[in-house]
XYZ file of C-alpha atoms in Angstrom:
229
model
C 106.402 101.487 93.681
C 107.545 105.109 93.065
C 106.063 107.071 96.707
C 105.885 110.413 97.020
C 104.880 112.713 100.490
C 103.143 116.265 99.451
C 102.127 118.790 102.581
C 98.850 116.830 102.579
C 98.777 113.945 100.707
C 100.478 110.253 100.541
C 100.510 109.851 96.693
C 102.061 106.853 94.818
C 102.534 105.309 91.446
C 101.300 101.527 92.510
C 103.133 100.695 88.804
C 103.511 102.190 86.106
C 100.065 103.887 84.900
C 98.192 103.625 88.407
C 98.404 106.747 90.579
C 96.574 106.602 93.929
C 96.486 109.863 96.447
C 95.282 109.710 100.036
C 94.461 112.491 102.093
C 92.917 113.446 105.413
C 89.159 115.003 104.420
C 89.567 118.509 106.279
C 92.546 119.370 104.983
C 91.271 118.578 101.112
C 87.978 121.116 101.384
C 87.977 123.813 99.131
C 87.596 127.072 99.511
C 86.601 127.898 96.297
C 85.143 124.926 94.631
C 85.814 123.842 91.104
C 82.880 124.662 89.522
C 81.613 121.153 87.791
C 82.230 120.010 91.153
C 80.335 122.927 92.902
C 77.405 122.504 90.363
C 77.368 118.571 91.338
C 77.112 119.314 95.381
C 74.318 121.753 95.026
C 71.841 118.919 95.282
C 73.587 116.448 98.345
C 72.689 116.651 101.453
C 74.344 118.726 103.604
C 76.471 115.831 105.602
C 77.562 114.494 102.433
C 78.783 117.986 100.665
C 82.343 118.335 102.512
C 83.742 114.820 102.254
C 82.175 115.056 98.368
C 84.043 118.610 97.973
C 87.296 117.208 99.407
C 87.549 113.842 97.657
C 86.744 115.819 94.207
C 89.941 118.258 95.384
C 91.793 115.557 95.802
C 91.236 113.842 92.550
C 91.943 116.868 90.579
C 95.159 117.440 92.134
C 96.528 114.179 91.272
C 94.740 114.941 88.116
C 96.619 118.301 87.525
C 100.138 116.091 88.253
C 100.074 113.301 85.828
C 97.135 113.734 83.161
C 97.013 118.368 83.284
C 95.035 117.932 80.041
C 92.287 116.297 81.184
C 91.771 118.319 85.475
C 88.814 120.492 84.282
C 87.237 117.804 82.929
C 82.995 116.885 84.268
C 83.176 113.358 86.758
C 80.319 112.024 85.678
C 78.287 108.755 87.396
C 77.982 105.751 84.910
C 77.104 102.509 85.715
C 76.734 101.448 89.189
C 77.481 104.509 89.991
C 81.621 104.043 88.623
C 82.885 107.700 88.098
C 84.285 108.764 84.886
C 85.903 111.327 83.170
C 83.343 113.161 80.872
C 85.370 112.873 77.221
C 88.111 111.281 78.220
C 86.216 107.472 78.316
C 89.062 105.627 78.494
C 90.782 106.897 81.551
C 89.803 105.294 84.793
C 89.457 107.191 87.945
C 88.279 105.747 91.679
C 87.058 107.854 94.825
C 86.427 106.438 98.251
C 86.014 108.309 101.897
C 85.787 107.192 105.125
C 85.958 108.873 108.242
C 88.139 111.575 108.313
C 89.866 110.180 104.861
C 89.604 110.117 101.628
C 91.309 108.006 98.007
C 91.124 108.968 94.487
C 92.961 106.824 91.975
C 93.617 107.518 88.326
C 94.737 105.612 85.726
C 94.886 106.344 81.800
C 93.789 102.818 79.809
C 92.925 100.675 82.685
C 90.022 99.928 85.159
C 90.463 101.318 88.370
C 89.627 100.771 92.205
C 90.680 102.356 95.170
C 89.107 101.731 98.672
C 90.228 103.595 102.234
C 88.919 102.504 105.742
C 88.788 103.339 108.696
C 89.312 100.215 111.005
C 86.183 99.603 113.608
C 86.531 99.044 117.363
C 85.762 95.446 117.043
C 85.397 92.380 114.588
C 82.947 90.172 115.363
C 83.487 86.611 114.323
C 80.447 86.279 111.945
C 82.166 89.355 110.590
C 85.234 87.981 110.217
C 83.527 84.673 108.868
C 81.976 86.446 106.136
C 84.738 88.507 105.035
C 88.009 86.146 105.432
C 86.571 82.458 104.582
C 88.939 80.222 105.305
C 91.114 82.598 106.532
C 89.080 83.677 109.421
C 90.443 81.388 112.190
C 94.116 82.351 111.490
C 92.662 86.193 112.012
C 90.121 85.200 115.223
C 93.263 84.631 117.032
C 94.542 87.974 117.229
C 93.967 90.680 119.750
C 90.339 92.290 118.954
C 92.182 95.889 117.545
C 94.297 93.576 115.589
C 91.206 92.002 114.472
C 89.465 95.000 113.142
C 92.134 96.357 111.470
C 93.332 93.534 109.666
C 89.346 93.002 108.577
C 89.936 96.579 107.432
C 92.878 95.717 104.981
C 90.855 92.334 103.343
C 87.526 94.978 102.913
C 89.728 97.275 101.233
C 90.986 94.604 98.685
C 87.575 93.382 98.538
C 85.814 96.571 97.494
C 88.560 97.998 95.135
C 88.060 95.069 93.157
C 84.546 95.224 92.450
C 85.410 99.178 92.015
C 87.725 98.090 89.254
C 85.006 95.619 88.080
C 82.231 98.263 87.963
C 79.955 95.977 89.794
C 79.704 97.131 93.254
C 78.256 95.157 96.619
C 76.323 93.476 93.902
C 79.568 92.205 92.885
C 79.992 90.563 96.165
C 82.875 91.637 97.410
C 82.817 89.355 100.792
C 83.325 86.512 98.522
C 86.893 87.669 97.184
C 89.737 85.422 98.676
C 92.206 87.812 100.119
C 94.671 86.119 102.128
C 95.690 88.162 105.669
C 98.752 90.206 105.603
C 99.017 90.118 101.668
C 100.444 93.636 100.424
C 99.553 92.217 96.684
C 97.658 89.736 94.695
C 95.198 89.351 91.795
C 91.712 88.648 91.561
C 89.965 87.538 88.203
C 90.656 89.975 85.341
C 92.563 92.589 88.183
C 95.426 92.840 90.476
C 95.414 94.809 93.331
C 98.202 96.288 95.811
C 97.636 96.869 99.133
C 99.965 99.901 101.209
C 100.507 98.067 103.999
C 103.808 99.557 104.757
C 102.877 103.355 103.512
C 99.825 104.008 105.050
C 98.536 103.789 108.500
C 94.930 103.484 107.435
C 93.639 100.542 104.951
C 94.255 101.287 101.632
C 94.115 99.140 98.654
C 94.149 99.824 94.682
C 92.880 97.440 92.364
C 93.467 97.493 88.764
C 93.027 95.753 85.112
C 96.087 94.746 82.668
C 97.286 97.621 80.338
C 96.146 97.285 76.932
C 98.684 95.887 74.679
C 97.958 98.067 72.046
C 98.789 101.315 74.493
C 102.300 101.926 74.251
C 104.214 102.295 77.357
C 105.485 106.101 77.617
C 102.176 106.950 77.312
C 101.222 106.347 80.813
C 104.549 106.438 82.650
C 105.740 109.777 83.846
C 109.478 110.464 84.631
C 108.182 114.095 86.114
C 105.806 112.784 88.548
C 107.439 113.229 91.761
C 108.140 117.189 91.078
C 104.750 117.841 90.024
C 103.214 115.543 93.360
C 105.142 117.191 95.404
């Protein structure tokens, strides 16, 4: 895992392809818009326009660092809501925000999914139940902060997945087994990374094979710690 540390940001290249950038919200709001991204806030409501603004900031900077041709380009909603690059249909890109933060992923040839949470106070048991499966006893036993955020890391595999899947809560995420503690695993057609040891809040990528027919070098780039940082 190549990591790199910009003034605001916590990017990293999960492997090679798969670029994931996490930021705190206020720090990512624009002062002057890009315009397809201006255009697209004009009809949110007003609580939803700054953490939209800042996520879309975000993405095009980690955009601008490892695919420049393709930063300007429309995000567009497709099905179940996935976002997607307008004329560039075969790049994947992810946004999440929670809280205060915020999680764009990008990566050229692959399906994508990138989740961020902020851990709750608490984690009930039915929660917990729901969530973990089996593993929910082993978790039950920890102190309740310990709880939460350790819920917080599964949710974040859990949703990333059915990101990368395109199918969304109707994809039930709950049901995905993802063992406590894991920093990595896979899950059907998609692994997924959690970065348990770079990032204080939950965050977790998930993310399809490379096509075999996409040659390597064009989705690895040597450059990408001097343009990410």
């Amino acid at each position: 895992m190549t990591t790199l540390t910009a003034p605001t940001a916590l990017t990293a290249q999960v492997t090679p392809g798969v670029w994931i950038a996490q930021g705190e919200r206020d720090r990512w709001i624009p002062a002057d818009p890009h315009p397809h991204d201006r255009a697209a806030a004009a009809n949110l409501p007003r609580w939803r326009v700054t953490e939209f603004l800042a996520a879309r900031a975000l993405l095009r900077h980690l955009l601008r660092a490892v695919l420049p041709e393709q930063a300007d380009a429309p995000v567009h909603a497709g099905e179940h809501g996935r976002p997607g690059l307008t004329g560039h249909p075969d790049t994947g890109i992810s946004i999440s925000h929670d809280g205060a933060s915020i999680a764009v992923a990008v990566a050229p040839h692959r399906r994508v999914g990138v989740d961020v949470q902020q851990p709750a106070d608490s984690a009930p048991d039915t929660l917990l139940r729901r969530c973990l499966g089996k593993h929910a006893r082993t978790v039950s036993t920890l102190p309740e902060r310990q709880r939460a955020l350790e819920l917080a890391w599964v949710w974040t595999v859990q949703e990333a997945c059915v990101k990368a899947a395109g199918t969304g809560l109707s994809g039930r995420p709950w049901t995905i087994d993802v063992p406590p503690g894991r920093p990595r695993g896979q899950w059907d057609a998609y692994e997924w990374i959690s970065l348990r040891e770079r990032s204080r809040t939950p965050l977790s990528c998930a993310f399809s094979a490379l096509s075999s027919s996409v040659p390597h070098s064009s989705v690895s780039r040597s450059d990408v710690e001097t343009l990410c940082s």
